[in-house]
Amino acid sequence: MDAFRVIIRGKFAPLDESARRSLEGKTDVAFTEEGTFSHDVNATAFTFRCQIPAGPGDDERAAKDGATAALAAHGLPCRDLNYAVTDLRTMKIRRKNR
């Protein structure tokens, strides 16, 4: 699979009630192109997971830019972002010998 998996951890700016309702519909732990959130009880800190398609010349910077765009598309105010990028093109699956 030619993709990056990106995890963004950060904090929400104060959310109004409509933003909180919107967030609940986007809460999951799956890696999707649109991205999903998990968050603390008060919706102050969050983890955002997304999967970004990888082209032949793409690098970690391209993955971060794609993930940032996916996060921004949700329209929720956030700050203090930390990124973790995994390049699935370099992953090797070890199989048990049978």
Tab-separated table of C-alpha atoms in Angstrom:
chain	number	residue	atom	x	y	z
A	1	MET	CA	0.000	0.000	0.000
A	2	ASP	CA	1.437	3.357	-0.991
A	3	ALA	CA	0.295	5.621	1.813
A	4	PHE	CA	1.333	7.480	4.913
A	5	ARG	CA	-0.417	7.166	8.239
A	6	VAL	CA	-0.299	10.400	10.182
A	7	ILE	CA	-1.226	10.986	13.808
A	8	ILE	CA	-1.661	14.566	14.976
A	9	ARG	CA	-1.950	15.304	18.669
A	10	GLY	CA	-3.045	18.725	19.818
A	11	LYS	CA	-5.475	20.852	21.753
A	12	PHE	CA	-8.766	22.355	20.724
A	13	ALA	CA	-9.394	26.049	21.155
A	14	PRO	CA	-12.643	26.508	23.122
A	15	LEU	CA	-15.457	24.747	21.234
A	16	ASP	CA	-19.036	25.967	21.156
A	17	GLU	CA	-21.945	23.520	21.383
A	18	SER	CA	-22.353	23.109	17.603
A	19	ALA	CA	-18.633	22.316	17.248
A	20	ARG	CA	-18.905	19.730	20.048
A	21	ARG	CA	-21.868	18.063	18.311
A	22	SER	CA	-19.950	18.070	15.034
A	23	LEU	CA	-16.948	16.478	16.747
A	24	GLU	CA	-19.020	13.585	18.093
A	25	GLY	CA	-19.890	12.538	14.538
A	26	LYS	CA	-16.190	12.436	13.628
A	27	THR	CA	-14.975	10.385	16.598
A	28	ASP	CA	-13.389	7.020	15.805
A	29	VAL	CA	-9.965	5.373	15.940
A	30	ALA	CA	-9.700	4.408	12.262
A	31	PHE	CA	-7.178	5.752	9.755
A	32	THR	CA	-9.200	7.266	6.899
A	33	GLU	CA	-8.446	9.848	4.215
A	34	GLU	CA	-10.921	12.267	5.842
A	35	GLY	CA	-9.426	11.618	9.267
A	36	THR	CA	-10.997	10.733	12.593
A	37	PHE	CA	-10.702	12.127	16.117
A	38	SER	CA	-10.426	10.703	19.580
A	39	HIS	CA	-10.485	13.178	22.448
A	40	ASP	CA	-10.644	13.586	26.189
A	41	VAL	CA	-13.920	13.907	28.066
A	42	ASN	CA	-13.879	17.716	27.996
A	43	ALA	CA	-12.900	17.885	24.296
A	44	THR	CA	-9.784	19.912	25.043
A	45	ALA	CA	-7.044	17.523	23.852
A	46	PHE	CA	-7.334	15.307	20.790
A	47	THR	CA	-5.671	12.743	18.576
A	48	PHE	CA	-6.409	12.957	14.845
A	49	ARG	CA	-5.660	9.953	12.616
A	50	CYS	CA	-5.600	10.023	8.835
A	51	GLN	CA	-4.175	8.090	5.917
A	52	ILE	CA	-2.626	10.086	3.077
A	53	PRO	CA	-1.988	8.525	-0.366
A	54	ALA	CA	1.736	8.493	-1.212
A	55	GLY	CA	3.087	9.312	-4.636
A	56	PRO	CA	6.506	8.137	-5.846
A	57	GLY	CA	8.248	11.372	-4.862
A	58	ASP	CA	6.304	12.150	-1.698
A	59	ASP	CA	8.060	12.464	1.632
A	60	GLU	CA	7.187	13.157	5.262
A	61	ARG	CA	6.618	16.871	4.525
A	62	ALA	CA	3.982	16.007	1.888
A	63	ALA	CA	2.285	13.674	4.380
A	64	LYS	CA	2.211	16.387	7.059
A	65	ASP	CA	0.793	18.906	4.578
A	66	GLY	CA	-1.937	16.455	3.499
A	67	ALA	CA	-2.818	15.641	7.102
A	68	THR	CA	-2.924	19.324	8.024
A	69	ALA	CA	-5.323	19.962	5.127
A	70	ALA	CA	-7.529	17.039	6.236
A	71	LEU	CA	-7.578	18.395	9.797
A	72	ALA	CA	-8.410	21.918	8.593
A	73	ALA	CA	-11.288	20.566	6.475
A	74	HIS	CA	-13.119	19.636	9.678
A	75	GLY	CA	-13.241	23.317	10.627
A	76	LEU	CA	-12.480	22.822	14.314
A	77	PRO	CA	-10.100	25.324	15.945
A	78	CYS	CA	-6.909	23.644	17.164
A	79	ARG	CA	-3.410	24.499	18.377
A	80	ASP	CA	-0.178	22.968	19.724
A	81	LEU	CA	0.027	20.308	17.005
A	82	ASN	CA	2.527	17.418	17.144
A	83	TYR	CA	2.913	15.040	14.188
A	84	ALA	CA	3.908	11.380	13.873
A	85	VAL	CA	4.267	10.048	10.320
A	86	THR	CA	4.574	6.398	9.298
A	87	ASP	CA	5.509	5.592	5.694
A	88	LEU	CA	3.638	2.375	4.894
A	89	ARG	CA	5.807	1.880	1.790
A	90	THR	CA	8.710	0.954	4.057
A	91	MET	CA	6.777	-1.408	6.336
A	92	LYS	CA	7.576	-5.080	6.116
A	93	ILE	CA	5.184	-7.690	7.460
A	94	ARG	CA	6.867	-10.555	9.224
A	95	ARG	CA	5.161	-13.861	8.860
A	96	LYS	CA	5.420	-16.738	11.287
A	97	ASN	CA	7.077	-19.882	9.969
A	98	ARG	CA	4.601	-22.702	10.013
